[in-house]
Amino acid sequence: MLKVSEIHTLYYEEVGNPAGKPIVFVHGGPGGGTDSRDRQFFDPQVYRIILYHQRGAGNSTPSACLEENTTWDL
């Protein structure tokens, strides 16, 4: 988990080749997240795959919270 404010943390994971070309996978929304199937789009021998759950979505906390989560706050 990555703390991004006093109340918000983002869930993320890194898989694949640590020295590989980095790729950040952004899930759809609202409220969704990533799952293991999302990794299939990238060769883990070639890429360092970074998946994260957007604020208030998936495993990020707090869930569905609008506090400190507006465009102005970001």
XYZ file of N, CA and C in Angstrom:
222
model
N 0.853 -1.178 0.000
C 0.000 0.000 0.000
C 0.899 1.241 0.000
N 0.452 2.252 -0.722
C 1.174 3.515 -0.824
C 0.303 4.611 -0.227
N 0.778 5.265 0.817
C 0.017 6.335 1.464
C 0.135 7.592 0.606
N -1.013 8.142 0.152
C -0.998 9.318 -0.717
C -1.636 10.541 -0.062
N -2.259 10.365 1.092
C -2.795 11.479 1.877
C -2.981 10.978 3.305
N -3.495 11.833 4.153
C -3.725 11.427 5.538
C -4.734 10.284 5.646
N -5.668 10.203 4.690
C -6.696 9.159 4.783
C -6.660 8.138 3.649
N -5.967 8.428 2.570
C -5.991 7.546 1.397
C -4.701 6.751 1.238
N -4.871 5.465 0.918
C -3.755 4.617 0.515
C -4.129 3.926 -0.793
N -3.143 3.751 -1.658
C -3.355 3.073 -2.936
C -2.755 1.675 -2.880
N -3.542 0.721 -3.325
C -3.038 -0.644 -3.477
C -2.270 -0.712 -4.790
N -1.107 -1.357 -4.775
C -0.382 -1.600 -6.016
C 0.413 -2.892 -5.888
N 0.799 -3.407 -7.025
C 1.673 -4.574 -7.054
C 2.584 -4.464 -8.261
N 3.755 -5.034 -8.138
C 4.716 -5.083 -9.235
C 5.045 -6.543 -9.499
N 4.989 -6.927 -10.750
C 5.304 -8.295 -11.154
C 6.168 -8.247 -12.409
N 6.735 -9.372 -12.755
C 7.544 -9.440 -13.964
C 9.013 -9.188 -13.685
N 9.705 -8.730 -14.696
C 11.144 -8.521 -14.657
C 11.466 -7.186 -13.979
N 12.105 -7.195 -12.801
C 12.418 -5.943 -12.107
C 13.290 -4.998 -12.937
N 14.087 -5.548 -13.860
C 14.937 -4.728 -14.719
C 14.295 -4.491 -16.087
N 13.064 -4.962 -16.258
C 12.388 -4.844 -17.546
C 11.838 -3.457 -17.813
N 11.298 -3.300 -18.994
C 10.672 -2.038 -19.391
C 9.417 -1.847 -18.537
N 9.290 -0.715 -17.820
C 8.124 -0.532 -16.948
C 6.843 -0.239 -17.733
N 5.764 -0.834 -17.292
C 4.438 -0.583 -17.852
C 3.479 -0.418 -16.681
N 2.649 0.628 -16.735
C 1.646 0.857 -15.693
C 0.287 0.527 -16.287
N -0.414 -0.422 -15.677
C -1.736 -0.828 -16.134
C -2.782 -0.056 -15.337
N -3.651 0.676 -16.039
C -4.713 1.461 -15.404
C -6.041 0.757 -15.662
N -6.711 0.358 -14.587
C -7.980 -0.355 -14.716
C -9.121 0.602 -15.062
N -10.228 0.031 -15.519
C -11.435 0.807 -15.776
C -12.129 1.151 -14.471
N -13.224 1.807 -14.589
C -13.909 2.198 -13.352
C -15.369 2.457 -13.653
N -16.047 3.012 -12.749
C -15.576 3.375 -11.413
C -15.672 2.196 -10.453
N -14.847 2.230 -9.441
C -14.925 1.264 -8.354
C -14.259 -0.065 -8.596
N -13.761 -0.287 -9.808
C -13.150 -1.573 -10.109
C -11.742 -1.682 -9.569
N -11.041 -2.649 -10.056
C -9.654 -2.871 -9.672
C -9.011 -3.756 -10.711
N -7.845 -4.261 -10.401
C -7.168 -5.182 -11.301
C -7.300 -6.602 -10.761
N -7.056 -7.566 -11.616
C -6.965 -8.950 -11.150
C -5.888 -9.658 -11.962
N -5.630 -10.885 -11.658
C -4.516 -11.609 -12.273
C -4.631 -11.701 -13.795
N -5.827 -11.641 -14.322
C -5.999 -11.714 -15.786
C -5.387 -10.516 -16.497
N -5.290 -9.378 -15.809
C -4.745 -8.174 -16.441
C -3.261 -8.306 -16.764
N -2.586 -9.205 -16.100
C -1.154 -9.415 -16.351
C -0.897 -10.102 -17.690
N -1.891 -10.795 -18.223
C -1.700 -11.604 -19.432
C -1.372 -10.776 -20.671
N -1.600 -9.479 -20.615
C -1.361 -8.626 -21.778
C 0.118 -8.303 -21.984
N 0.969 -8.628 -20.994
C 2.372 -8.233 -21.042
C 3.276 -9.419 -20.721
N 4.353 -9.547 -21.464
C 5.322 -10.626 -21.243
C 6.146 -10.309 -19.990
N 6.020 -11.123 -18.929
C 6.729 -10.828 -17.689
C 8.250 -10.980 -17.797
N 8.736 -11.606 -18.865
C 10.184 -11.685 -19.077
C 10.737 -10.356 -19.592
N 9.874 -9.582 -20.244
C 10.293 -8.336 -20.883
C 9.916 -7.112 -20.051
N 8.767 -7.173 -19.384
C 8.218 -5.988 -18.724
C 8.220 -6.072 -17.203
N 8.396 -4.938 -16.582
C 8.131 -4.738 -15.148
C 6.703 -4.210 -15.092
N 5.766 -5.024 -14.674
C 4.338 -4.714 -14.751
C 3.874 -4.134 -13.416
N 3.328 -2.929 -13.475
C 2.848 -2.241 -12.280
C 1.337 -2.092 -12.412
N 0.612 -2.685 -11.475
C -0.849 -2.604 -11.463
C -1.254 -1.886 -10.185
N -2.228 -1.010 -10.271
C -2.684 -0.334 -9.060
C -4.187 -0.137 -9.100
N -4.754 0.091 -7.934
C -6.179 0.384 -7.813
C -6.317 1.873 -7.526
N -7.122 2.550 -8.324
C -7.295 3.987 -8.173
C -7.892 4.328 -6.807
N -7.798 5.591 -6.419
C -8.356 6.041 -5.139
C -9.804 5.603 -4.992
N -10.104 5.025 -3.857
C -11.472 4.623 -3.549
C -11.955 3.380 -4.273
N -11.068 2.719 -5.015
C -11.470 1.561 -5.817
C -10.698 0.314 -5.398
N -11.296 -0.826 -5.661
C -10.622 -2.096 -5.408
C -10.127 -2.218 -3.982
N -8.832 -2.513 -3.827
C -8.237 -2.680 -2.504
C -7.673 -1.392 -1.922
N -7.767 -0.276 -2.655
C -7.325 1.004 -2.101
C -8.304 1.436 -1.026
N -7.804 2.208 -0.064
C -8.659 2.612 1.057
C -8.643 4.121 1.239
N -9.716 4.671 1.781
C -10.995 4.035 2.089
C -11.806 3.822 0.819
N -12.659 2.840 0.830
C -13.452 2.478 -0.339
C -14.540 3.507 -0.617
N -14.628 3.943 -1.869
C -15.695 4.836 -2.355
C -15.816 6.127 -1.560
N -14.704 6.608 -1.026
C -14.711 7.842 -0.230
C -14.415 9.038 -1.129
N -15.214 10.099 -1.015
C -14.985 11.303 -1.804
C -14.137 12.337 -1.068
N -13.960 12.165 0.235
C -13.155 13.116 1.004
C -11.712 13.098 0.490
N -11.161 14.298 0.233
C -9.812 14.442 -0.328
C -9.654 13.680 -1.642
N -10.726 13.573 -2.400
C -10.691 12.780 -3.623
C -11.364 13.500 -4.784
N -11.270 14.822 -4.789
C -11.806 15.607 -5.896
C -10.647 16.042 -6.791
N -10.949 16.548 -7.957
C -9.902 17.026 -8.856
C -9.049 18.080 -8.167
N -9.678 18.983 -7.436
C -8.945 20.030 -6.728
C -7.970 19.420 -5.715
N -8.387 18.398 -4.999
C -7.522 17.752 -4.006
C -6.334 17.040 -4.646
N -6.561 16.485 -5.829
C -5.497 15.718 -6.470
C -4.443 16.627 -7.031
